[in-house]
JSON list of C-alpha atoms in Angstrom, two decimals:
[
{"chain": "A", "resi": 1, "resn": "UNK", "atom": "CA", "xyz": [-75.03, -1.14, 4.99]},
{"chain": "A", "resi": 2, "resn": "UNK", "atom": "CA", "xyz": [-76.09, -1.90, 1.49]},
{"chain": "A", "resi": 3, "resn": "UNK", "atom": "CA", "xyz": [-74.33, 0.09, -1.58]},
{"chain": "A", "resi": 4, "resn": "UNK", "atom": "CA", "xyz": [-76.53, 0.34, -4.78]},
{"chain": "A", "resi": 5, "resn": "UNK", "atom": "CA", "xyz": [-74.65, -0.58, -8.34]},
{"chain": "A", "resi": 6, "resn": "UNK", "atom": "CA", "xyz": [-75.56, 0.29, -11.95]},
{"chain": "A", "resi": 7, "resn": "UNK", "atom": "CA", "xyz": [-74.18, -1.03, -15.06]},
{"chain": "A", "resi": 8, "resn": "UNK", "atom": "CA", "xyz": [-73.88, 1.42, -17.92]},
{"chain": "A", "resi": 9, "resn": "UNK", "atom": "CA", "xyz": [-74.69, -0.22, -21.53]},
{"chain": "A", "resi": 10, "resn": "UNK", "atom": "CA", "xyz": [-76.18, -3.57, -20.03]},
{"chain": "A", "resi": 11, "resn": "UNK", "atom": "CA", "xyz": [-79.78, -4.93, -20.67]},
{"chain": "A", "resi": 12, "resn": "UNK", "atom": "CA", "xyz": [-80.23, -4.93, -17.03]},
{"chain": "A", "resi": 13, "resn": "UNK", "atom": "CA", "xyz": [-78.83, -1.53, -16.16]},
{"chain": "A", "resi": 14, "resn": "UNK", "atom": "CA", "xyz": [-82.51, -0.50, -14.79]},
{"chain": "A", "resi": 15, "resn": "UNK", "atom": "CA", "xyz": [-81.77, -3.18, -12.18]},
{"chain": "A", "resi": 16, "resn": "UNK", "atom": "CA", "xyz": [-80.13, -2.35, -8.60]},
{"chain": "A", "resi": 17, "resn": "UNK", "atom": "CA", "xyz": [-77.71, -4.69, -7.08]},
{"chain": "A", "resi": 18, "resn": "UNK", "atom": "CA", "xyz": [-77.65, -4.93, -3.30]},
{"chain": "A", "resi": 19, "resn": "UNK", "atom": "CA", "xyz": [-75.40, -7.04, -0.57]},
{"chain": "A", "resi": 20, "resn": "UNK", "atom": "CA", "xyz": [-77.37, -8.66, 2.08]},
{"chain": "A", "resi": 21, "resn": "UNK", "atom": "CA", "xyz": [-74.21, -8.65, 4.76]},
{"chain": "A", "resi": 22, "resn": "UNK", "atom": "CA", "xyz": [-75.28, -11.28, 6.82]},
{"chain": "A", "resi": 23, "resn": "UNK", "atom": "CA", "xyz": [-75.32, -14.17, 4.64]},
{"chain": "A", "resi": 24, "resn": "UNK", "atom": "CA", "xyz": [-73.42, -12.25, 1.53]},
{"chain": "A", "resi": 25, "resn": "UNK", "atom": "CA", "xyz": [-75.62, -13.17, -0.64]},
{"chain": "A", "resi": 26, "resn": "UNK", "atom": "CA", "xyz": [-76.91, -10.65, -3.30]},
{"chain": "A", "resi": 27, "resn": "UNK", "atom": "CA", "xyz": [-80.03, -9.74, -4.51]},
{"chain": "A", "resi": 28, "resn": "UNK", "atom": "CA", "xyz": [-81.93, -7.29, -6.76]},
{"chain": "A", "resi": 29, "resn": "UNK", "atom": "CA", "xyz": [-84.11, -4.76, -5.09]},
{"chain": "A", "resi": 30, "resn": "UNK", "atom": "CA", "xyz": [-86.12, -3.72, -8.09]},
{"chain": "A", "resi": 31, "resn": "UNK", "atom": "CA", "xyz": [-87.45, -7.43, -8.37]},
{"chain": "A", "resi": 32, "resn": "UNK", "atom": "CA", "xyz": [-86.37, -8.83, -4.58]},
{"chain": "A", "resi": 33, "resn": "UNK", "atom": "CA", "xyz": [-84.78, -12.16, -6.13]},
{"chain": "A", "resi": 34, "resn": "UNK", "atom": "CA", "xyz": [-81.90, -13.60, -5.67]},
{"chain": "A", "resi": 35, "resn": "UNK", "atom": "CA", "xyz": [-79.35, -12.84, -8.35]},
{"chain": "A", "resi": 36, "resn": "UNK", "atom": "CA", "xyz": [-77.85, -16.27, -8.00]},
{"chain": "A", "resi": 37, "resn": "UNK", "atom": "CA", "xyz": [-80.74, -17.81, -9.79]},
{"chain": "A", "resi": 38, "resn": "UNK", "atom": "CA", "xyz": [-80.51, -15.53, -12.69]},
{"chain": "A", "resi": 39, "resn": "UNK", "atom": "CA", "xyz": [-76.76, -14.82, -13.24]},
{"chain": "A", "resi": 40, "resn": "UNK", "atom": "CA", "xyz": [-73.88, -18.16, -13.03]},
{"chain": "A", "resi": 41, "resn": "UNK", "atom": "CA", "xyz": [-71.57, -17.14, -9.34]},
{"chain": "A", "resi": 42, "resn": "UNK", "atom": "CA", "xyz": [-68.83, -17.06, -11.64]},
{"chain": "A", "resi": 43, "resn": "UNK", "atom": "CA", "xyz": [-69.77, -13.75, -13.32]},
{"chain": "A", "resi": 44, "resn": "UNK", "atom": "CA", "xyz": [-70.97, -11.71, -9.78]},
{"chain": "A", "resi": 45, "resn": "UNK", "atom": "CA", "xyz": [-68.84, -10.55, -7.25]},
{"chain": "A", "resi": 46, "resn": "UNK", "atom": "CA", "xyz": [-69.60, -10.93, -3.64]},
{"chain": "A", "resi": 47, "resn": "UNK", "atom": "CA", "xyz": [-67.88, -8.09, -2.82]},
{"chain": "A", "resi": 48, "resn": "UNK", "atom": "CA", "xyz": [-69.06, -4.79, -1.69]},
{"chain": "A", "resi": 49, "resn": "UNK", "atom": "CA", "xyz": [-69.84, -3.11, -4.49]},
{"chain": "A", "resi": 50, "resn": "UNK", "atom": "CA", "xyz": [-71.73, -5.98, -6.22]},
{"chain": "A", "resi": 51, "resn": "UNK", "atom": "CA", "xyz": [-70.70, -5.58, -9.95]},
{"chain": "A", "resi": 52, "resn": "UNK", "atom": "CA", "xyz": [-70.90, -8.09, -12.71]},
{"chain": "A", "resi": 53, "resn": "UNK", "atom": "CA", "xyz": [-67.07, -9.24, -13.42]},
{"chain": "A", "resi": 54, "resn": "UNK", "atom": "CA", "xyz": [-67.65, -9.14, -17.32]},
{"chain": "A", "resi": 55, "resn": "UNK", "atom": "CA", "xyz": [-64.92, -7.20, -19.39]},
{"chain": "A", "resi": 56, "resn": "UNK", "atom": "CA", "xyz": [-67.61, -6.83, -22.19]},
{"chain": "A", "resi": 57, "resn": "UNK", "atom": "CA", "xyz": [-69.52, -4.85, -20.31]},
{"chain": "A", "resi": 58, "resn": "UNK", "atom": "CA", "xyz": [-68.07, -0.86, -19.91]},
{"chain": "A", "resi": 59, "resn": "UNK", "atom": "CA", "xyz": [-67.20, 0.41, -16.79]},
{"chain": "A", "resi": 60, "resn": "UNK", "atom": "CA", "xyz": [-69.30, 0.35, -14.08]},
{"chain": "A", "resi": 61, "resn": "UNK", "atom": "CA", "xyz": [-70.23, 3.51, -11.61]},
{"chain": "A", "resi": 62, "resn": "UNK", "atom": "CA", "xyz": [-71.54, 3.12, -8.26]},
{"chain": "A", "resi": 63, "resn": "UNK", "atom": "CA", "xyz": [-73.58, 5.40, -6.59]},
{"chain": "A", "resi": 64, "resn": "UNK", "atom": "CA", "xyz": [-74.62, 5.43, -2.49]},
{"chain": "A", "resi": 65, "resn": "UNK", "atom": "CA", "xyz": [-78.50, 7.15, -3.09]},
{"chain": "A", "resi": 66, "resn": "UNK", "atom": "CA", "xyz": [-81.27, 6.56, -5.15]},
{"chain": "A", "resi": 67, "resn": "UNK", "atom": "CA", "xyz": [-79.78, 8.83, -8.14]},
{"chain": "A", "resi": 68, "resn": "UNK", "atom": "CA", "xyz": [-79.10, 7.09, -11.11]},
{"chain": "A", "resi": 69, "resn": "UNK", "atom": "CA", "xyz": [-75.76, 9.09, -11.62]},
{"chain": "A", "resi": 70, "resn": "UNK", "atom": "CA", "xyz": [-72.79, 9.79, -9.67]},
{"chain": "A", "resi": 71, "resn": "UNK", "atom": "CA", "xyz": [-71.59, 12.38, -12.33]},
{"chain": "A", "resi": 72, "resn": "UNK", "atom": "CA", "xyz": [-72.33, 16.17, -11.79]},
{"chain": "A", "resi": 73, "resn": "UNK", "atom": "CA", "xyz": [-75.39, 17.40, -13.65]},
{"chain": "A", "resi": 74, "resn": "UNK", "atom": "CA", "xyz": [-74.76, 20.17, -15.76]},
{"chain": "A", "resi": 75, "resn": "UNK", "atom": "CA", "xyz": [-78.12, 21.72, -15.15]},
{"chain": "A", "resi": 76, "resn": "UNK", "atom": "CA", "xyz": [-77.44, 22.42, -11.23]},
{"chain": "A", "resi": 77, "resn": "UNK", "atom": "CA", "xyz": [-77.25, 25.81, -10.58]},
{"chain": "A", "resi": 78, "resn": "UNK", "atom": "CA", "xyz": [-73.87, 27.66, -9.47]},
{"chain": "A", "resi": 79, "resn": "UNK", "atom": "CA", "xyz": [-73.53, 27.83, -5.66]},
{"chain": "A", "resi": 80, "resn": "UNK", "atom": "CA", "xyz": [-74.40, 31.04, -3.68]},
{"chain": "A", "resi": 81, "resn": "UNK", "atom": "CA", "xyz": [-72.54, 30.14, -0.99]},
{"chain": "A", "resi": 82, "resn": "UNK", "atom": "CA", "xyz": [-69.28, 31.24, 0.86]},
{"chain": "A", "resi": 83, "resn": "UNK", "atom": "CA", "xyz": [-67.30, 29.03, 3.65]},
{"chain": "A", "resi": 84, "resn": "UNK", "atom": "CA", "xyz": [-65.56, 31.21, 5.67]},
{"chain": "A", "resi": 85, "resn": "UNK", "atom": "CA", "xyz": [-62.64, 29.99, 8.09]},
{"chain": "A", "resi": 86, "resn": "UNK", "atom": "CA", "xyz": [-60.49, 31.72, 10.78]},
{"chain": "A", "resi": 87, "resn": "UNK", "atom": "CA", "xyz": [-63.38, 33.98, 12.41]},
{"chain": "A", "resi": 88, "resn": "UNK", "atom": "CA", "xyz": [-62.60, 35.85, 15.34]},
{"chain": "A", "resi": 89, "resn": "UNK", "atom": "CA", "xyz": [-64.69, 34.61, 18.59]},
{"chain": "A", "resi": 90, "resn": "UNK", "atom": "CA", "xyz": [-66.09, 38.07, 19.13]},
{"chain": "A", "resi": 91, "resn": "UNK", "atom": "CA", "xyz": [-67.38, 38.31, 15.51]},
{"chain": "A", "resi": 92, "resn": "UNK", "atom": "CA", "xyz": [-71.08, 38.13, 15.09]},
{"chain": "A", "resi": 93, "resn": "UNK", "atom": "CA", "xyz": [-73.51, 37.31, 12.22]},
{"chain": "A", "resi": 94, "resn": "UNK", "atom": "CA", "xyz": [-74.89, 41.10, 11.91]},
{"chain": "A", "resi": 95, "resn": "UNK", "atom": "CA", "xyz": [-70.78, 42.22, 11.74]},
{"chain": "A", "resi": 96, "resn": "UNK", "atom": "CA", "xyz": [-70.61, 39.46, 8.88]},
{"chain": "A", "resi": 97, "resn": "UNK", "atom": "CA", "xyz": [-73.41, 40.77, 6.94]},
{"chain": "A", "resi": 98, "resn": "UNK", "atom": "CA", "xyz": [-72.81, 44.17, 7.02]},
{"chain": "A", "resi": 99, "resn": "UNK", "atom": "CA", "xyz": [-69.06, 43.25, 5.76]},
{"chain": "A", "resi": 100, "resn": "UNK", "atom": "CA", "xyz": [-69.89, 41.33, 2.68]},
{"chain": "A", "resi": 101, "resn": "UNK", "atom": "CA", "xyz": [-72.71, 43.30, 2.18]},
{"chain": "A", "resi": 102, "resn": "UNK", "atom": "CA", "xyz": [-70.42, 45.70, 0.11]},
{"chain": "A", "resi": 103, "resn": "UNK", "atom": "CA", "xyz": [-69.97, 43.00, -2.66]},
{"chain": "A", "resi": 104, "resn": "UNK", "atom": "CA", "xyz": [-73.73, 41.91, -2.77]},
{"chain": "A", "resi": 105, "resn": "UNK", "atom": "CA", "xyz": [-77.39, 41.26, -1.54]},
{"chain": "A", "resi": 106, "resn": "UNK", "atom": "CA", "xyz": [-76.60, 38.75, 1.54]},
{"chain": "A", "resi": 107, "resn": "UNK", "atom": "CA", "xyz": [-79.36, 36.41, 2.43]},
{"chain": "A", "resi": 108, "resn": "UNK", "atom": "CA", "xyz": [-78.25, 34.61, 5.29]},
{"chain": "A", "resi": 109, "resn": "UNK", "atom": "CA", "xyz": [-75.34, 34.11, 7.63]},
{"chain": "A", "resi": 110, "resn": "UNK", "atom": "CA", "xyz": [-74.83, 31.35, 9.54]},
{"chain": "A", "resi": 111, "resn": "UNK", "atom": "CA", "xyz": [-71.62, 31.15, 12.34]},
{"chain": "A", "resi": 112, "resn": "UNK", "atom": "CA", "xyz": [-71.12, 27.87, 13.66]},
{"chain": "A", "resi": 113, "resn": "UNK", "atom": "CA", "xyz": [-71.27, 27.16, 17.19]},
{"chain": "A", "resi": 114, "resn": "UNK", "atom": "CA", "xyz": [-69.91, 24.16, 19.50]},
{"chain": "A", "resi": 115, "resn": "UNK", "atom": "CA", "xyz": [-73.45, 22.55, 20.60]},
{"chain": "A", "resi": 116, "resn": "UNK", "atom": "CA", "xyz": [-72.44, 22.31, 24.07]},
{"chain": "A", "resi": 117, "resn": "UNK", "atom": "CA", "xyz": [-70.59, 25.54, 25.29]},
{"chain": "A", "resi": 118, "resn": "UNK", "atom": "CA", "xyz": [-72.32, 27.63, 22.16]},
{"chain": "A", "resi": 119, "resn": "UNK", "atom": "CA", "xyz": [-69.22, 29.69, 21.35]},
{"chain": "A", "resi": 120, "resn": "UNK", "atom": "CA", "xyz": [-68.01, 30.19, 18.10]},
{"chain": "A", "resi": 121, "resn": "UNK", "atom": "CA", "xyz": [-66.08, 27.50, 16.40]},
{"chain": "A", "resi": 122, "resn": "UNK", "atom": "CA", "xyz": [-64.25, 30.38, 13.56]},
{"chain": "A", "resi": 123, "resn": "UNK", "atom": "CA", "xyz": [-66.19, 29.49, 10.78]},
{"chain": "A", "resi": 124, "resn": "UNK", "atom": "CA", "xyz": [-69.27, 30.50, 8.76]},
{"chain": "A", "resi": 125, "resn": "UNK", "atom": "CA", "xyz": [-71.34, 30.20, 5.80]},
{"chain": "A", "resi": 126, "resn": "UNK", "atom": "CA", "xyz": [-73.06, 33.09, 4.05]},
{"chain": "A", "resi": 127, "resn": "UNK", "atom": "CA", "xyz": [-75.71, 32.97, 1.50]},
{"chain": "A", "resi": 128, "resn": "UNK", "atom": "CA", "xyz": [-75.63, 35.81, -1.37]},
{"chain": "A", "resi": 129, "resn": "UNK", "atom": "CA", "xyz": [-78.10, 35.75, -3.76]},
{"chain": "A", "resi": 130, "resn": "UNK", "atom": "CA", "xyz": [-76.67, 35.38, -7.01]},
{"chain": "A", "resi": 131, "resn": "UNK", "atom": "CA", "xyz": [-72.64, 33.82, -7.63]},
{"chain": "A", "resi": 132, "resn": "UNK", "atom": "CA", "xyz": [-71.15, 36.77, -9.04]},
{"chain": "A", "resi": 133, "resn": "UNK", "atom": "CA", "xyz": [-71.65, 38.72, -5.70]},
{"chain": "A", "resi": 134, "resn": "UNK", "atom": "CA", "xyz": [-70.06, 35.43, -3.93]},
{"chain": "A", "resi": 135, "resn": "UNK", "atom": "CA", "xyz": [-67.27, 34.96, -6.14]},
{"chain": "A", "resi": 136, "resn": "UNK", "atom": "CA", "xyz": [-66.59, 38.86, -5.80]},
{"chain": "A", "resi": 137, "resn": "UNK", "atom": "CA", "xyz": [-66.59, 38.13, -2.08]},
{"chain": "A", "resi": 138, "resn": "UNK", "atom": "CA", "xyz": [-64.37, 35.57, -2.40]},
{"chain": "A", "resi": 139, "resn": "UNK", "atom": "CA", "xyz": [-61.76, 37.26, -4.36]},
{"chain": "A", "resi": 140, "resn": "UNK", "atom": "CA", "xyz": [-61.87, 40.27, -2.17]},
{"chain": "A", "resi": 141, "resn": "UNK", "atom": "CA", "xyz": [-61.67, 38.69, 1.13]},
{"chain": "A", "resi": 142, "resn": "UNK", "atom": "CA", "xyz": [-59.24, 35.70, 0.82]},
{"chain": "A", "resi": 143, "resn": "UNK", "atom": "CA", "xyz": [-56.51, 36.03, 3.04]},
{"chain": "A", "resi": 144, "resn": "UNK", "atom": "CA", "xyz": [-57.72, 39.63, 4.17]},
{"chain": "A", "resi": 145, "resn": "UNK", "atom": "CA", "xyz": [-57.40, 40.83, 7.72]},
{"chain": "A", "resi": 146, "resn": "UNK", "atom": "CA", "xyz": [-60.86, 40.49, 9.12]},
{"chain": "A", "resi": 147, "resn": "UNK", "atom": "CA", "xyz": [-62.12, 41.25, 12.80]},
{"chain": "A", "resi": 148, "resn": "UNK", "atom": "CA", "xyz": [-57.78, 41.00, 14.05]},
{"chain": "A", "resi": 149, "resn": "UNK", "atom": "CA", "xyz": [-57.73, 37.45, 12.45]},
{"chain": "A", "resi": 150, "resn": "UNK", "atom": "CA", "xyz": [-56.83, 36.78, 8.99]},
{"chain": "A", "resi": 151, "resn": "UNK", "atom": "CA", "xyz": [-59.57, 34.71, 7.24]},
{"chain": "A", "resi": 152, "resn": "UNK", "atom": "CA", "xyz": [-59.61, 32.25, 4.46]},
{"chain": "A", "resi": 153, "resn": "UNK", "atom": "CA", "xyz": [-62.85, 32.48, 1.92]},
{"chain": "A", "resi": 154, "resn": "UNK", "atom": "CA", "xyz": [-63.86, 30.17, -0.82]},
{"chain": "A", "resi": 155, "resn": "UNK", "atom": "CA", "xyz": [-66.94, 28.63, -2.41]},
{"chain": "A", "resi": 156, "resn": "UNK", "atom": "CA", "xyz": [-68.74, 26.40, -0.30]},
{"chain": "A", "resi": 157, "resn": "UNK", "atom": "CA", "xyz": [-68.67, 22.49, -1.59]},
{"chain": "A", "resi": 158, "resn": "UNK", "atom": "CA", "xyz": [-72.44, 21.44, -2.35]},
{"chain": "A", "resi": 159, "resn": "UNK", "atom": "CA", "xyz": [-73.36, 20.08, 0.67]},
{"chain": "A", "resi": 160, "resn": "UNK", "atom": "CA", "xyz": [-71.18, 21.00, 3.03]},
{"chain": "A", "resi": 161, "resn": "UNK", "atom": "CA", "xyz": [-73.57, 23.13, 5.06]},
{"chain": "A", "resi": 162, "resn": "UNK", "atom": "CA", "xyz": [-76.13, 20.98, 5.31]},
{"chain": "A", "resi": 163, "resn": "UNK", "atom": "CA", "xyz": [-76.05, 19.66, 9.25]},
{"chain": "A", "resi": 164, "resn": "UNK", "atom": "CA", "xyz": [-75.46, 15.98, 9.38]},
{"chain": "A", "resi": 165, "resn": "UNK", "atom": "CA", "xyz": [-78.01, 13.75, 10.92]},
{"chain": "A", "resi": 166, "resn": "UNK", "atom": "CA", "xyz": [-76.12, 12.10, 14.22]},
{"chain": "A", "resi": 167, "resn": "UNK", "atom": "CA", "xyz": [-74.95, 8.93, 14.62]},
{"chain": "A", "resi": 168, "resn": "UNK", "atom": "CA", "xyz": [-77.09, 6.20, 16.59]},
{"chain": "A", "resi": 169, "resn": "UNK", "atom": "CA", "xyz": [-75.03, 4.17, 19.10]},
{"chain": "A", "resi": 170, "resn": "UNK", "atom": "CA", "xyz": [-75.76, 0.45, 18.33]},
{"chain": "A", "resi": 171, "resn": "UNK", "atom": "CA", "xyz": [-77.94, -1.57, 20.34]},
{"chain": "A", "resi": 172, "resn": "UNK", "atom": "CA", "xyz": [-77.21, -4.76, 21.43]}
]
């Protein structure tokens, strides 16, 4: 596992600071050299995040991807998406839409399922198409009696219904 570092307000904040775990010793993957021949061991942390230990320098922000910035971008568009929690078993996608339908154009709706048996697991995600029709959903439907269960409704969290890619045992 390798976590990427960037120094705000430094003449090498272009440069990305990597880890190699199995002989801790860091290097920079923008130029693959060793940092200990360009910076004294006294000023570079071993540690996991790699930062320089410099209190001139402001603080630093670390980021796990390739994206210079950890900090939301104001230019991202306002989410579309509902979460919905609590779902009956017996309610289906085509009840769902036809529901929420009443506050908005609904693009998609997506109940999740157990992989294994396929039943329902009581939640699901709906697409509208524009975020005044999902935050209208939202406010309407929170804590509502839906289907015999009552149902909590908010925003979705960017990201949060994207599946996640499974886990590979390791080999020895």
């Amino acid at each position: 596992m390798a976590l990427f570092c960037l120094l705000s307000n430094s003449p090498i904040s272009s440069i990305r600071f990597q880890i190699n775990f199995a002989n801790q010793t860091p290097f920079s993957s923008k130029f693959l050299i060793p940092i200990n021949s360009v910076f004294d061991n006294s000023k570079l942390s071993t540690f996991a995040p790699a930062i320089l230990c410099n209190p001139s320098i402001q603080k630093p922000y670390c980021c796990s991807s390739s994206s210079p910035s950890n900090e939301p971008d104001e230019l991202d568009p306002p989410t579309t998406i509902i979460f919905i929690k609590g779902l009956a078993q017996s309610t289906s996608e085509g009840g769902l839409k036809t529901a929420l339908s009443r506050f908005g154009d609904v693009n998609r709706v997506k109940i999740i399922t157990d992989k294994k048996t396929k039943q329902p697991l009581g939640f699901a995600y709906v697409w509208f198409t524009r975020e005044e029709f999902a935050q209208t959903a939202v406010e309407e439907m929170n804590g509502k009696f839906f289907d015999g269960k009552f149902i909590y409704v908010t925003l979705a969290k960017p990201g949060s219904c994207k599946p996640r890619a499974k886990a590979k045992p390791y080999k020895f």
